[in-house]
Amino acid sequence: MVLLSAASEWYIFSASEGRIFERSADVPVRAPALVLGCSPTFMGGPNGYFYNRMDTAAELWKAGKAAVFVVSGDNSSHAYNEPEWMKRALVERGVPEDRIVCDFAGLRTLDSVVRMKEVFGVSTMIVVSQGFHNERALAIAGHEGMEAWAVSAPDVPNRRSRIKSWFRERAARIWMTLDLWLWRREPRFLGEPVALPEAKGKNDQRPMGPCSS
């Protein structure tokens, strides 16, 4: 297990090195943005990971780095809908609703990344999440032959939450390595291709297929 953990850490570091940025303006490409799923609440209170992630995604729009956003997350029940929550938060932050496309089948990070390629036809993208999560997402994208960069949302100040996330991420990285190299797992759901409308100008205002349940 120690060797597997070390191998996963090395692979993720190698795949993500030089591709993660702290500021949206520093991202060297203009491409569709994949915003990874998160709930706005945790343990009955606001989830700082969610709000920091949405602020960071909105900065990509303001910086002209992304003109379409795929908000990908869990919608496993009627009462739990990460994509819709993310869409509302981005609209509140100034991203036009017709620039946001929901992916309701982003049950795991692997699903969200692979579906960008297989369902939405994206080969180059910008990932939005916290830094530790971005590293893993970029490793999956690299395995899939995608050109991906990421912009990292700030972490949360709560030390207990950071420690919990650190341990959970270590397990997720081992699981990812097994998924990619041993089990060769695919997303739980794929479905028919969905074309993301092309955006030509900076923050071009042409319609892009709104998010719908």
JSON list of C-alpha atoms in Angstrom, two decimals:
[
{"chain": "A", "resi": 1, "resn": "MET", "atom": "CA", "xyz": [0.00, 0.00, 0.00]},
{"chain": "A", "resi": 2, "resn": "VAL", "atom": "CA", "xyz": [2.88, 2.36, 0.76]},
{"chain": "A", "resi": 3, "resn": "LEU", "atom": "CA", "xyz": [4.41, 1.71, -2.65]},
{"chain": "A", "resi": 4, "resn": "LEU", "atom": "CA", "xyz": [1.06, 2.21, -4.35]},
{"chain": "A", "resi": 5, "resn": "SER", "atom": "CA", "xyz": [0.57, 5.49, -2.52]},
{"chain": "A", "resi": 6, "resn": "ALA", "atom": "CA", "xyz": [4.06, 6.66, -3.49]},
{"chain": "A", "resi": 7, "resn": "ALA", "atom": "CA", "xyz": [3.48, 5.68, -7.12]},
{"chain": "A", "resi": 8, "resn": "SER", "atom": "CA", "xyz": [0.17, 7.57, -7.24]},
{"chain": "A", "resi": 9, "resn": "GLU", "atom": "CA", "xyz": [1.76, 10.68, -5.72]},
{"chain": "A", "resi": 10, "resn": "TRP", "atom": "CA", "xyz": [4.62, 10.58, -8.23]},
{"chain": "A", "resi": 11, "resn": "TYR", "atom": "CA", "xyz": [2.27, 10.09, -11.18]},
{"chain": "A", "resi": 12, "resn": "ILE", "atom": "CA", "xyz": [-0.02, 12.92, -10.11]},
{"chain": "A", "resi": 13, "resn": "PHE", "atom": "CA", "xyz": [2.88, 15.30, -9.49]},
{"chain": "A", "resi": 14, "resn": "SER", "atom": "CA", "xyz": [4.42, 14.50, -12.88]},
{"chain": "A", "resi": 15, "resn": "ALA", "atom": "CA", "xyz": [1.12, 14.96, -14.74]},
{"chain": "A", "resi": 16, "resn": "SER", "atom": "CA", "xyz": [0.17, 18.25, -13.07]},
{"chain": "A", "resi": 17, "resn": "GLU", "atom": "CA", "xyz": [3.54, 19.99, -12.67]},
{"chain": "A", "resi": 18, "resn": "GLY", "atom": "CA", "xyz": [3.50, 23.45, -14.25]},
{"chain": "A", "resi": 19, "resn": "ARG", "atom": "CA", "xyz": [-0.18, 23.24, -15.18]},
{"chain": "A", "resi": 20, "resn": "ILE", "atom": "CA", "xyz": [-1.83, 24.66, -12.07]},
{"chain": "A", "resi": 21, "resn": "PHE", "atom": "CA", "xyz": [-2.18, 28.41, -11.49]},
{"chain": "A", "resi": 22, "resn": "GLU", "atom": "CA", "xyz": [-3.32, 30.55, -8.59]},
{"chain": "A", "resi": 23, "resn": "ARG", "atom": "CA", "xyz": [-4.68, 33.37, -10.76]},
{"chain": "A", "resi": 24, "resn": "SER", "atom": "CA", "xyz": [-7.10, 33.03, -13.65]},
{"chain": "A", "resi": 25, "resn": "ALA", "atom": "CA", "xyz": [-5.22, 35.62, -15.68]},
{"chain": "A", "resi": 26, "resn": "ASP", "atom": "CA", "xyz": [-2.11, 33.42, -15.67]},
{"chain": "A", "resi": 27, "resn": "VAL", "atom": "CA", "xyz": [-3.76, 30.43, -17.34]},
{"chain": "A", "resi": 28, "resn": "PRO", "atom": "CA", "xyz": [-2.06, 30.19, -20.77]},
{"chain": "A", "resi": 29, "resn": "VAL", "atom": "CA", "xyz": [-5.10, 29.04, -22.75]},
{"chain": "A", "resi": 30, "resn": "ARG", "atom": "CA", "xyz": [-8.68, 30.07, -23.44]},
{"chain": "A", "resi": 31, "resn": "ALA", "atom": "CA", "xyz": [-10.79, 26.94, -23.23]},
{"chain": "A", "resi": 32, "resn": "PRO", "atom": "CA", "xyz": [-13.97, 25.43, -21.80]},
{"chain": "A", "resi": 33, "resn": "ALA", "atom": "CA", "xyz": [-13.89, 25.28, -18.01]},
{"chain": "A", "resi": 34, "resn": "LEU", "atom": "CA", "xyz": [-14.76, 22.17, -16.04]},
{"chain": "A", "resi": 35, "resn": "VAL", "atom": "CA", "xyz": [-15.98, 23.13, -12.57]},
{"chain": "A", "resi": 36, "resn": "LEU", "atom": "CA", "xyz": [-15.85, 20.08, -10.32]},
{"chain": "A", "resi": 37, "resn": "GLY", "atom": "CA", "xyz": [-18.81, 19.30, -8.12]},
{"chain": "A", "resi": 38, "resn": "CYS", "atom": "CA", "xyz": [-19.30, 20.44, -4.57]},
{"chain": "A", "resi": 39, "resn": "SER", "atom": "CA", "xyz": [-22.19, 21.13, -2.20]},
{"chain": "A", "resi": 40, "resn": "PRO", "atom": "CA", "xyz": [-22.81, 24.64, -0.82]},
{"chain": "A", "resi": 41, "resn": "THR", "atom": "CA", "xyz": [-23.40, 23.26, 2.68]},
{"chain": "A", "resi": 42, "resn": "PHE", "atom": "CA", "xyz": [-21.46, 20.95, 4.97]},
{"chain": "A", "resi": 43, "resn": "MET", "atom": "CA", "xyz": [-22.49, 19.76, 8.43]},
{"chain": "A", "resi": 44, "resn": "GLY", "atom": "CA", "xyz": [-25.38, 22.23, 8.40]},
{"chain": "A", "resi": 45, "resn": "GLY", "atom": "CA", "xyz": [-23.27, 25.28, 7.58]},
{"chain": "A", "resi": 46, "resn": "PRO", "atom": "CA", "xyz": [-21.74, 27.01, 4.54]},
{"chain": "A", "resi": 47, "resn": "ASN", "atom": "CA", "xyz": [-19.11, 25.01, 2.68]},
{"chain": "A", "resi": 48, "resn": "GLY", "atom": "CA", "xyz": [-16.08, 27.21, 2.09]},
{"chain": "A", "resi": 49, "resn": "TYR", "atom": "CA", "xyz": [-14.77, 24.86, -0.58]},
{"chain": "A", "resi": 50, "resn": "PHE", "atom": "CA", "xyz": [-17.90, 25.49, -2.65]},
{"chain": "A", "resi": 51, "resn": "TYR", "atom": "CA", "xyz": [-17.91, 29.29, -2.40]},
{"chain": "A", "resi": 52, "resn": "ASN", "atom": "CA", "xyz": [-14.18, 29.62, -3.05]},
{"chain": "A", "resi": 53, "resn": "ARG", "atom": "CA", "xyz": [-14.54, 27.35, -6.06]},
{"chain": "A", "resi": 54, "resn": "MET", "atom": "CA", "xyz": [-17.41, 29.39, -7.51]},
{"chain": "A", "resi": 55, "resn": "ASP", "atom": "CA", "xyz": [-15.54, 32.67, -6.97]},
{"chain": "A", "resi": 56, "resn": "THR", "atom": "CA", "xyz": [-12.55, 31.26, -8.81]},
{"chain": "A", "resi": 57, "resn": "ALA", "atom": "CA", "xyz": [-14.65, 29.95, -11.71]},
{"chain": "A", "resi": 58, "resn": "ALA", "atom": "CA", "xyz": [-16.30, 33.35, -12.10]},
{"chain": "A", "resi": 59, "resn": "GLU", "atom": "CA", "xyz": [-12.86, 34.96, -12.30]},
{"chain": "A", "resi": 60, "resn": "LEU", "atom": "CA", "xyz": [-12.13, 32.84, -15.38]},
{"chain": "A", "resi": 61, "resn": "TRP", "atom": "CA", "xyz": [-15.12, 34.46, -17.08]},
{"chain": "A", "resi": 62, "resn": "LYS", "atom": "CA", "xyz": [-14.07, 37.96, -16.04]},
{"chain": "A", "resi": 63, "resn": "ALA", "atom": "CA", "xyz": [-10.52, 37.32, -17.26]},
{"chain": "A", "resi": 64, "resn": "GLY", "atom": "CA", "xyz": [-11.80, 36.12, -20.64]},
{"chain": "A", "resi": 65, "resn": "LYS", "atom": "CA", "xyz": [-10.18, 32.71, -20.22]},
{"chain": "A", "resi": 66, "resn": "ALA", "atom": "CA", "xyz": [-13.39, 30.66, -20.41]},
{"chain": "A", "resi": 67, "resn": "ALA", "atom": "CA", "xyz": [-16.57, 31.40, -22.34]},
{"chain": "A", "resi": 68, "resn": "VAL", "atom": "CA", "xyz": [-18.41, 28.19, -21.50]},
{"chain": "A", "resi": 69, "resn": "PHE", "atom": "CA", "xyz": [-18.57, 26.34, -18.20]},
{"chain": "A", "resi": 70, "resn": "VAL", "atom": "CA", "xyz": [-19.45, 22.71, -17.61]},
{"chain": "A", "resi": 71, "resn": "VAL", "atom": "CA", "xyz": [-20.56, 22.33, -14.01]},
{"chain": "A", "resi": 72, "resn": "SER", "atom": "CA", "xyz": [-20.17, 18.65, -13.28]},
{"chain": "A", "resi": 73, "resn": "GLY", "atom": "CA", "xyz": [-21.36, 16.93, -10.15]},
{"chain": "A", "resi": 74, "resn": "ASP", "atom": "CA", "xyz": [-23.63, 14.55, -8.38]},
{"chain": "A", "resi": 75, "resn": "ASN", "atom": "CA", "xyz": [-27.38, 14.58, -9.02]},
{"chain": "A", "resi": 76, "resn": "SER", "atom": "CA", "xyz": [-28.10, 11.15, -7.55]},
{"chain": "A", "resi": 77, "resn": "SER", "atom": "CA", "xyz": [-31.35, 12.23, -5.91]},
{"chain": "A", "resi": 78, "resn": "HIS", "atom": "CA", "xyz": [-34.03, 14.87, -6.42]},
{"chain": "A", "resi": 79, "resn": "ALA", "atom": "CA", "xyz": [-32.91, 16.69, -3.26]},
{"chain": "A", "resi": 80, "resn": "TYR", "atom": "CA", "xyz": [-29.20, 16.68, -4.08]},
{"chain": "A", "resi": 81, "resn": "ASN", "atom": "CA", "xyz": [-28.17, 18.54, -7.21]},
{"chain": "A", "resi": 82, "resn": "GLU", "atom": "CA", "xyz": [-24.61, 19.87, -7.31]},
{"chain": "A", "resi": 83, "resn": "PRO", "atom": "CA", "xyz": [-24.75, 21.10, -10.95]},
{"chain": "A", "resi": 84, "resn": "GLU", "atom": "CA", "xyz": [-27.82, 23.24, -10.34]},
{"chain": "A", "resi": 85, "resn": "TRP", "atom": "CA", "xyz": [-26.33, 24.72, -7.17]},
{"chain": "A", "resi": 86, "resn": "MET", "atom": "CA", "xyz": [-23.14, 25.55, -9.01]},
{"chain": "A", "resi": 87, "resn": "LYS", "atom": "CA", "xyz": [-25.03, 27.05, -11.95]},
{"chain": "A", "resi": 88, "resn": "ARG", "atom": "CA", "xyz": [-27.01, 29.37, -9.65]},
{"chain": "A", "resi": 89, "resn": "ALA", "atom": "CA", "xyz": [-23.85, 30.43, -7.84]},
{"chain": "A", "resi": 90, "resn": "LEU", "atom": "CA", "xyz": [-22.07, 31.28, -11.09]},
{"chain": "A", "resi": 91, "resn": "VAL", "atom": "CA", "xyz": [-25.05, 33.27, -12.38]},
{"chain": "A", "resi": 92, "resn": "GLU", "atom": "CA", "xyz": [-25.04, 35.23, -9.11]},
{"chain": "A", "resi": 93, "resn": "ARG", "atom": "CA", "xyz": [-21.37, 36.01, -9.79]},
{"chain": "A", "resi": 94, "resn": "GLY", "atom": "CA", "xyz": [-21.99, 37.40, -13.25]},
{"chain": "A", "resi": 95, "resn": "VAL", "atom": "CA", "xyz": [-21.59, 34.41, -15.55]},
{"chain": "A", "resi": 96, "resn": "PRO", "atom": "CA", "xyz": [-24.44, 34.42, -18.10]},
{"chain": "A", "resi": 97, "resn": "GLU", "atom": "CA", "xyz": [-26.80, 31.49, -17.65]},
{"chain": "A", "resi": 98, "resn": "ASP", "atom": "CA", "xyz": [-26.55, 30.55, -21.32]},
{"chain": "A", "resi": 99, "resn": "ARG", "atom": "CA", "xyz": [-22.81, 29.98, -20.84]},
{"chain": "A", "resi": 100, "resn": "ILE", "atom": "CA", "xyz": [-23.31, 27.26, -18.24]},
{"chain": "A", "resi": 101, "resn": "VAL", "atom": "CA", "xyz": [-23.90, 23.63, -19.20]},
{"chain": "A", "resi": 102, "resn": "CYS", "atom": "CA", "xyz": [-24.80, 21.09, -16.54]},
{"chain": "A", "resi": 103, "resn": "ASP", "atom": "CA", "xyz": [-23.30, 17.63, -16.37]},
{"chain": "A", "resi": 104, "resn": "PHE", "atom": "CA", "xyz": [-25.54, 15.70, -14.02]},
{"chain": "A", "resi": 105, "resn": "ALA", "atom": "CA", "xyz": [-23.49, 12.50, -14.25]},
{"chain": "A", "resi": 106, "resn": "GLY", "atom": "CA", "xyz": [-20.27, 13.73, -12.67]},
{"chain": "A", "resi": 107, "resn": "LEU", "atom": "CA", "xyz": [-20.50, 11.20, -9.89]},
{"chain": "A", "resi": 108, "resn": "ARG", "atom": "CA", "xyz": [-16.72, 11.06, -9.44]},
{"chain": "A", "resi": 109, "resn": "THR", "atom": "CA", "xyz": [-13.78, 13.13, -10.61]},
{"chain": "A", "resi": 110, "resn": "LEU", "atom": "CA", "xyz": [-12.92, 10.43, -13.14]},
{"chain": "A", "resi": 111, "resn": "ASP", "atom": "CA", "xyz": [-16.46, 10.59, -14.53]},
{"chain": "A", "resi": 112, "resn": "SER", "atom": "CA", "xyz": [-16.38, 14.39, -14.83]},
{"chain": "A", "resi": 113, "resn": "VAL", "atom": "CA", "xyz": [-13.03, 14.46, -16.62]},
{"chain": "A", "resi": 114, "resn": "VAL", "atom": "CA", "xyz": [-13.66, 11.58, -19.01]},
{"chain": "A", "resi": 115, "resn": "ARG", "atom": "CA", "xyz": [-17.15, 12.85, -19.87]},
{"chain": "A", "resi": 116, "resn": "MET", "atom": "CA", "xyz": [-15.63, 16.19, -20.93]},
{"chain": "A", "resi": 117, "resn": "LYS", "atom": "CA", "xyz": [-13.80, 14.25, -23.63]},
{"chain": "A", "resi": 118, "resn": "GLU", "atom": "CA", "xyz": [-16.25, 11.51, -24.52]},
{"chain": "A", "resi": 119, "resn": "VAL", "atom": "CA", "xyz": [-19.58, 13.34, -24.15]},
{"chain": "A", "resi": 120, "resn": "PHE", "atom": "CA", "xyz": [-18.77, 17.04, -24.61]},
{"chain": "A", "resi": 121, "resn": "GLY", "atom": "CA", "xyz": [-16.00, 16.56, -27.19]},
{"chain": "A", "resi": 122, "resn": "VAL", "atom": "CA", "xyz": [-13.44, 18.66, -25.31]},
{"chain": "A", "resi": 123, "resn": "SER", "atom": "CA", "xyz": [-9.72, 17.99, -25.82]},
{"chain": "A", "resi": 124, "resn": "THR", "atom": "CA", "xyz": [-8.40, 21.16, -24.11]},
{"chain": "A", "resi": 125, "resn": "MET", "atom": "CA", "xyz": [-9.87, 22.50, -20.89]},
{"chain": "A", "resi": 126, "resn": "ILE", "atom": "CA", "xyz": [-9.36, 24.44, -17.68]},
{"chain": "A", "resi": 127, "resn": "VAL", "atom": "CA", "xyz": [-10.25, 22.65, -14.44]},
{"chain": "A", "resi": 128, "resn": "VAL", "atom": "CA", "xyz": [-11.54, 24.57, -11.42]},
{"chain": "A", "resi": 129, "resn": "SER", "atom": "CA", "xyz": [-11.26, 23.16, -7.92]},
{"chain": "A", "resi": 130, "resn": "GLN", "atom": "CA", "xyz": [-8.96, 23.32, -4.92]},
{"chain": "A", "resi": 131, "resn": "GLY", "atom": "CA", "xyz": [-5.29, 22.63, -5.61]},
{"chain": "A", "resi": 132, "resn": "PHE", "atom": "CA", "xyz": [-5.15, 19.09, -4.22]},
{"chain": "A", "resi": 133, "resn": "HIS", "atom": "CA", "xyz": [-8.21, 18.14, -6.29]},
{"chain": "A", "resi": 134, "resn": "ASN", "atom": "CA", "xyz": [-6.89, 19.84, -9.42]},
{"chain": "A", "resi": 135, "resn": "GLU", "atom": "CA", "xyz": [-3.73, 17.73, -9.28]},
{"chain": "A", "resi": 136, "resn": "ARG", "atom": "CA", "xyz": [-5.73, 14.52, -9.43]},
{"chain": "A", "resi": 137, "resn": "ALA", "atom": "CA", "xyz": [-8.07, 15.81, -12.15]},
{"chain": "A", "resi": 138, "resn": "LEU", "atom": "CA", "xyz": [-5.10, 16.79, -14.33]},
{"chain": "A", "resi": 139, "resn": "ALA", "atom": "CA", "xyz": [-3.58, 13.33, -13.88]},
{"chain": "A", "resi": 140, "resn": "ILE", "atom": "CA", "xyz": [-6.79, 11.76, -15.15]},
{"chain": "A", "resi": 141, "resn": "ALA", "atom": "CA", "xyz": [-6.92, 14.21, -18.06]},
{"chain": "A", "resi": 142, "resn": "GLY", "atom": "CA", "xyz": [-3.33, 13.39, -18.99]},
{"chain": "A", "resi": 143, "resn": "HIS", "atom": "CA", "xyz": [-4.10, 9.70, -18.95]},
{"chain": "A", "resi": 144, "resn": "GLU", "atom": "CA", "xyz": [-6.94, 10.42, -21.39]},
{"chain": "A", "resi": 145, "resn": "GLY", "atom": "CA", "xyz": [-4.66, 12.34, -23.74]},
{"chain": "A", "resi": 146, "resn": "MET", "atom": "CA", "xyz": [-6.26, 15.72, -22.96]},
{"chain": "A", "resi": 147, "resn": "GLU", "atom": "CA", "xyz": [-4.50, 19.08, -22.75]},
{"chain": "A", "resi": 148, "resn": "ALA", "atom": "CA", "xyz": [-5.62, 20.43, -19.40]},
{"chain": "A", "resi": 149, "resn": "TRP", "atom": "CA", "xyz": [-4.67, 23.27, -17.10]},
{"chain": "A", "resi": 150, "resn": "ALA", "atom": "CA", "xyz": [-6.20, 24.27, -13.79]},
{"chain": "A", "resi": 151, "resn": "VAL", "atom": "CA", "xyz": [-6.79, 27.29, -11.64]},
{"chain": "A", "resi": 152, "resn": "SER", "atom": "CA", "xyz": [-6.89, 26.62, -7.91]},
{"chain": "A", "resi": 153, "resn": "ALA", "atom": "CA", "xyz": [-9.52, 27.99, -5.58]},
{"chain": "A", "resi": 154, "resn": "PRO", "atom": "CA", "xyz": [-8.33, 28.97, -2.09]},
{"chain": "A", "resi": 155, "resn": "ASP", "atom": "CA", "xyz": [-8.41, 26.30, 0.57]},
{"chain": "A", "resi": 156, "resn": "VAL", "atom": "CA", "xyz": [-10.56, 26.73, 3.69]},
{"chain": "A", "resi": 157, "resn": "PRO", "atom": "CA", "xyz": [-9.16, 28.26, 6.89]},
{"chain": "A", "resi": 158, "resn": "ASN", "atom": "CA", "xyz": [-10.61, 25.53, 9.10]},
{"chain": "A", "resi": 159, "resn": "ARG", "atom": "CA", "xyz": [-7.65, 23.33, 10.09]},
{"chain": "A", "resi": 160, "resn": "ARG", "atom": "CA", "xyz": [-9.81, 20.32, 10.90]},
{"chain": "A", "resi": 161, "resn": "SER", "atom": "CA", "xyz": [-11.44, 20.42, 7.46]},
{"chain": "A", "resi": 162, "resn": "ARG", "atom": "CA", "xyz": [-8.04, 20.70, 5.75]},
{"chain": "A", "resi": 163, "resn": "ILE", "atom": "CA", "xyz": [-6.67, 17.71, 7.64]},
{"chain": "A", "resi": 164, "resn": "LYS", "atom": "CA", "xyz": [-9.74, 15.64, 6.83]},
{"chain": "A", "resi": 165, "resn": "SER", "atom": "CA", "xyz": [-9.47, 16.60, 3.15]},
{"chain": "A", "resi": 166, "resn": "TRP", "atom": "CA", "xyz": [-5.77, 15.67, 3.12]},
{"chain": "A", "resi": 167, "resn": "PHE", "atom": "CA", "xyz": [-6.40, 12.14, 4.34]},
{"chain": "A", "resi": 168, "resn": "ARG", "atom": "CA", "xyz": [-9.40, 11.67, 2.07]},
{"chain": "A", "resi": 169, "resn": "GLU", "atom": "CA", "xyz": [-7.33, 12.85, -0.90]},
{"chain": "A", "resi": 170, "resn": "ARG", "atom": "CA", "xyz": [-4.60, 10.29, -0.20]},
{"chain": "A", "resi": 171, "resn": "ALA", "atom": "CA", "xyz": [-7.17, 7.51, -0.43]},
{"chain": "A", "resi": 172, "resn": "ALA", "atom": "CA", "xyz": [-8.71, 9.04, -3.56]},
{"chain": "A", "resi": 173, "resn": "ARG", "atom": "CA", "xyz": [-5.31, 9.12, -5.28]},
{"chain": "A", "resi": 174, "resn": "ILE", "atom": "CA", "xyz": [-4.69, 5.43, -4.64]},
{"chain": "A", "resi": 175, "resn": "TRP", "atom": "CA", "xyz": [-8.19, 4.66, -5.90]},
{"chain": "A", "resi": 176, "resn": "MET", "atom": "CA", "xyz": [-7.58, 6.75, -9.01]},
{"chain": "A", "resi": 177, "resn": "THR", "atom": "CA", "xyz": [-4.39, 4.85, -9.79]},
{"chain": "A", "resi": 178, "resn": "LEU", "atom": "CA", "xyz": [-6.21, 1.53, -9.52]},
{"chain": "A", "resi": 179, "resn": "ASP", "atom": "CA", "xyz": [-9.08, 2.85, -11.64]},
{"chain": "A", "resi": 180, "resn": "LEU", "atom": "CA", "xyz": [-6.78, 4.02, -14.42]},
{"chain": "A", "resi": 181, "resn": "TRP", "atom": "CA", "xyz": [-4.10, 1.36, -14.54]},
{"chain": "A", "resi": 182, "resn": "LEU", "atom": "CA", "xyz": [-5.60, -1.83, -13.09]},
{"chain": "A", "resi": 183, "resn": "TRP", "atom": "CA", "xyz": [-9.37, -1.80, -13.37]},
{"chain": "A", "resi": 184, "resn": "ARG", "atom": "CA", "xyz": [-9.50, 0.58, -16.37]},
{"chain": "A", "resi": 185, "resn": "ARG", "atom": "CA", "xyz": [-12.84, 1.87, -15.22]},
{"chain": "A", "resi": 186, "resn": "GLU", "atom": "CA", "xyz": [-15.03, 4.14, -17.31]},
{"chain": "A", "resi": 187, "resn": "PRO", "atom": "CA", "xyz": [-17.70, 6.64, -16.21]},
{"chain": "A", "resi": 188, "resn": "ARG", "atom": "CA", "xyz": [-20.86, 5.09, -14.88]},
{"chain": "A", "resi": 189, "resn": "PHE", "atom": "CA", "xyz": [-22.86, 6.98, -17.49]},
{"chain": "A", "resi": 190, "resn": "LEU", "atom": "CA", "xyz": [-21.78, 8.21, -20.93]},
{"chain": "A", "resi": 191, "resn": "GLY", "atom": "CA", "xyz": [-24.72, 8.63, -23.31]},
{"chain": "A", "resi": 192, "resn": "GLU", "atom": "CA", "xyz": [-24.98, 10.55, -26.55]},
{"chain": "A", "resi": 193, "resn": "PRO", "atom": "CA", "xyz": [-22.46, 13.29, -27.44]},
{"chain": "A", "resi": 194, "resn": "VAL", "atom": "CA", "xyz": [-23.36, 16.85, -26.46]},
{"chain": "A", "resi": 195, "resn": "ALA", "atom": "CA", "xyz": [-21.76, 19.62, -28.54]},
{"chain": "A", "resi": 196, "resn": "LEU", "atom": "CA", "xyz": [-20.61, 22.73, -26.70]},
{"chain": "A", "resi": 197, "resn": "PRO", "atom": "CA", "xyz": [-21.32, 25.74, -28.94]},
{"chain": "A", "resi": 198, "resn": "GLU", "atom": "CA", "xyz": [-18.20, 27.49, -30.13]},
{"chain": "A", "resi": 199, "resn": "ALA", "atom": "CA", "xyz": [-17.27, 30.86, -28.67]},
{"chain": "A", "resi": 200, "resn": "LYS", "atom": "CA", "xyz": [-15.16, 33.08, -30.94]},
{"chain": "A", "resi": 201, "resn": "GLY", "atom": "CA", "xyz": [-14.73, 36.40, -29.18]},
{"chain": "A", "resi": 202, "resn": "LYS", "atom": "CA", "xyz": [-13.71, 37.29, -25.65]},
{"chain": "A", "resi": 203, "resn": "ASN", "atom": "CA", "xyz": [-16.78, 36.82, -23.44]},
{"chain": "A", "resi": 204, "resn": "ASP", "atom": "CA", "xyz": [-18.80, 36.46, -26.64]},
{"chain": "A", "resi": 205, "resn": "GLN", "atom": "CA", "xyz": [-22.48, 36.80, -25.87]},
{"chain": "A", "resi": 206, "resn": "ARG", "atom": "CA", "xyz": [-23.93, 34.29, -28.34]},
{"chain": "A", "resi": 207, "resn": "PRO", "atom": "CA", "xyz": [-26.18, 31.65, -26.74]},
{"chain": "A", "resi": 208, "resn": "MET", "atom": "CA", "xyz": [-24.51, 28.43, -25.60]},
{"chain": "A", "resi": 209, "resn": "GLY", "atom": "CA", "xyz": [-27.19, 25.96, -24.61]},
{"chain": "A", "resi": 210, "resn": "PRO", "atom": "CA", "xyz": [-28.52, 26.62, -21.11]},
{"chain": "A", "resi": 211, "resn": "CYS", "atom": "CA", "xyz": [-28.36, 24.19, -18.25]},
{"chain": "A", "resi": 212, "resn": "SER", "atom": "CA", "xyz": [-31.61, 22.35, -17.60]},
{"chain": "A", "resi": 213, "resn": "SER", "atom": "CA", "xyz": [-32.73, 19.58, -15.29]}
]
